[in-house]
Every structure is written in structure tokens, then in C-alpha cells.
């Protein structure tokens, strides 16, 4: 029986194909959801068409199916959700909580990513401008199930951040919070590269009156030179014929100990073993794991 007390999700960005690091994140969120008797939703984070790899959406979903994953309900696409994002943006803008920023990249380059608030009270029009949300001088903290306590002072560490880009594209931070809230997600399991996005997301949840989900950030899989195994770094897409060995390897990356004979199993059998033996407590408490060190 499905328990409404757990709703998890996987939310890939189609800027590239799935690689081993995405498999680790997908597997952790899937096993954690299924072991809890919960639902596992699928959301395509296609917010940035210019950066989308042609065919990636279909390839991602096909790969997940080949690897044995089954999601609940219909696929949600963020490209279908622009109306919801714009409504909130309008509301915040008309309340003065969000404002238009016309600063050029050059003007901001000396501030190390911390927006100095130059346009806070400028009253710019939103057309051809980025939209930023005002942040309070407060620290936002949470207890990650693997990484422990994590917090950031939004005023000091982050500054007013972009929720819609100058080119009109909605920012990940806005879309992810609205969609997780709308889909009733209770548990967010994802890569540790998003640990330092979480305090911003907690703030947006608070503004929207949304309940705070539980968080579990799994180690990011890196190459020996420290590159994130991800979209900006070309790593091999997951091969269809490698599903069983790569799932087993991903289980090991998550600290689980699959038995040797599982390597003769189907992907579904590997996932089934993973669900029945899942222990999130065994996930290594690190934010990055070198791929070559996983046996
Ligand atoms: N779309 C993001 C990514 O592919 C994940 C977002 C999330 O899990 O919050 O990295
Ligand atoms: Zn500005």
C-alpha cells in the first residue's frame, strides 16, 4: 500500500544524458521512497531550452526504464508550468518582495556571486531585466539525513537572488520550490551539489507557506581531477547493456553491500534487492566521492 506520508521524486535536467552520478542520485531517491512504501514522481526540469541537448528528455526516460525504474503518475514538465511561476512572480513583484535588476555581469564581477543589492530600491521595470527576491538578514538551517546540519545566512552568504533571468527564463530555485510544493513532495533526495541551494529553497518555502520537506543529499560522483561528473563535463552516458553492473556499482557508492550473485540478476532484481535492504544510514557522509574509488 502506498503511504501518503512519503512522496519522493527525481528531477533531471535535460541538458545532457544521464551519467553515473545521476544514476546514484536517482537510485537513492527511488530506494528511499520505495523502502518507505512511498511514491516516486518524475519531473523533467526543462527550464532552459537553449541549454537542452536535443533528444535528452526521451533518452533520460528510456534509460531509466531500461534500468528498471518505475515512477508514479504522469511525467511533469516544468515547461508546462510557466503560468504558475509567473503568477507567484507577479505577486511578489507587486508586493515589493521581488524587484527588477538591470546590473550587467561586468558590474557584478567583483562581488564573488554575492549580490550587493544595487537595484534594491531602483524601481526598474521588469521588462528586459532579471527579477531578484529580497532576502532577510537571517540564517536558514536544516538537518540533512546524511550530511548533518547545514545552514547559510542569506543576507551575508547569498544576497538577493535571481528568480527569473533577464532572458525571461525562470530560475531553478523558484521552479523547484513551487513544483515540490505543488506535487506534495515530502522527501528530497538529490546530489550534494544542491546542498547550498537548500537554504534559499527553505526561504522560498517559508514565503509560500509550504511545509519543509526532509532532505538527503548524496555524495556527488567526481573524476580524479575533481571535476563534477556532470553536464559541464562530458562523461559517458549510461549504456543500456550495463544496467545491472552499473546499478550494483551505484549501490556500492551509496554504502550498500549487494551480494556477488546479484550480478547475474536483471536490473529489476537489483532494484528489488536494493529496496528490501536499503539503509540510508550507510550512505557515506561526504559531499563528493571519486568514481575510481568505488569498487
Ligand atoms: N534538476 C536538478 C539537476 O538535474 C535537480 C534538482 C533537484 O533535485 O532539486 O541537477
Ligand atoms: Zn542590479
Short mmCIF file of N, CA, C and O and ligand atoms in Angstrom, two decimals, residues 101-103 115 118-119, ligand 2:
data_model
loop_
_atom_site.label_atom_id
_atom_site.label_comp_id
_atom_site.label_asym_id
_atom_site.label_seq_id
_atom_site.Cartn_x
_atom_site.Cartn_y
_atom_site.Cartn_z
N UNK A 101 16.29 43.84 -11.70
CA UNK A 101 17.72 44.17 -11.60
C UNK A 101 18.29 44.28 -13.02
O UNK A 101 18.14 43.37 -13.82
N UNK A 102 18.92 45.39 -13.28
CA UNK A 102 19.47 45.62 -14.63
C UNK A 102 20.99 45.55 -14.63
O UNK A 102 21.62 45.94 -15.61
N UNK A 103 21.57 45.09 -13.52
CA UNK A 103 23.04 45.04 -13.44
C UNK A 103 23.61 44.11 -14.51
O UNK A 103 23.07 43.04 -14.76
N UNK A 115 25.24 39.19 -4.36
CA UNK A 115 24.64 40.39 -4.97
C UNK A 115 24.61 41.54 -3.97
O UNK A 115 24.06 41.42 -2.87
N UNK A 118 22.37 46.45 -5.48
CA UNK A 118 22.43 47.73 -6.19
C UNK A 118 21.06 48.22 -6.68
O UNK A 118 20.78 49.41 -6.65
N UNK A 119 20.21 47.30 -7.14
CA UNK A 119 18.91 47.72 -7.73
C UNK A 119 17.75 47.60 -6.74
O UNK A 119 16.59 47.80 -7.13
ZN1 LIG B 2 21.03 45.10 -10.07
#
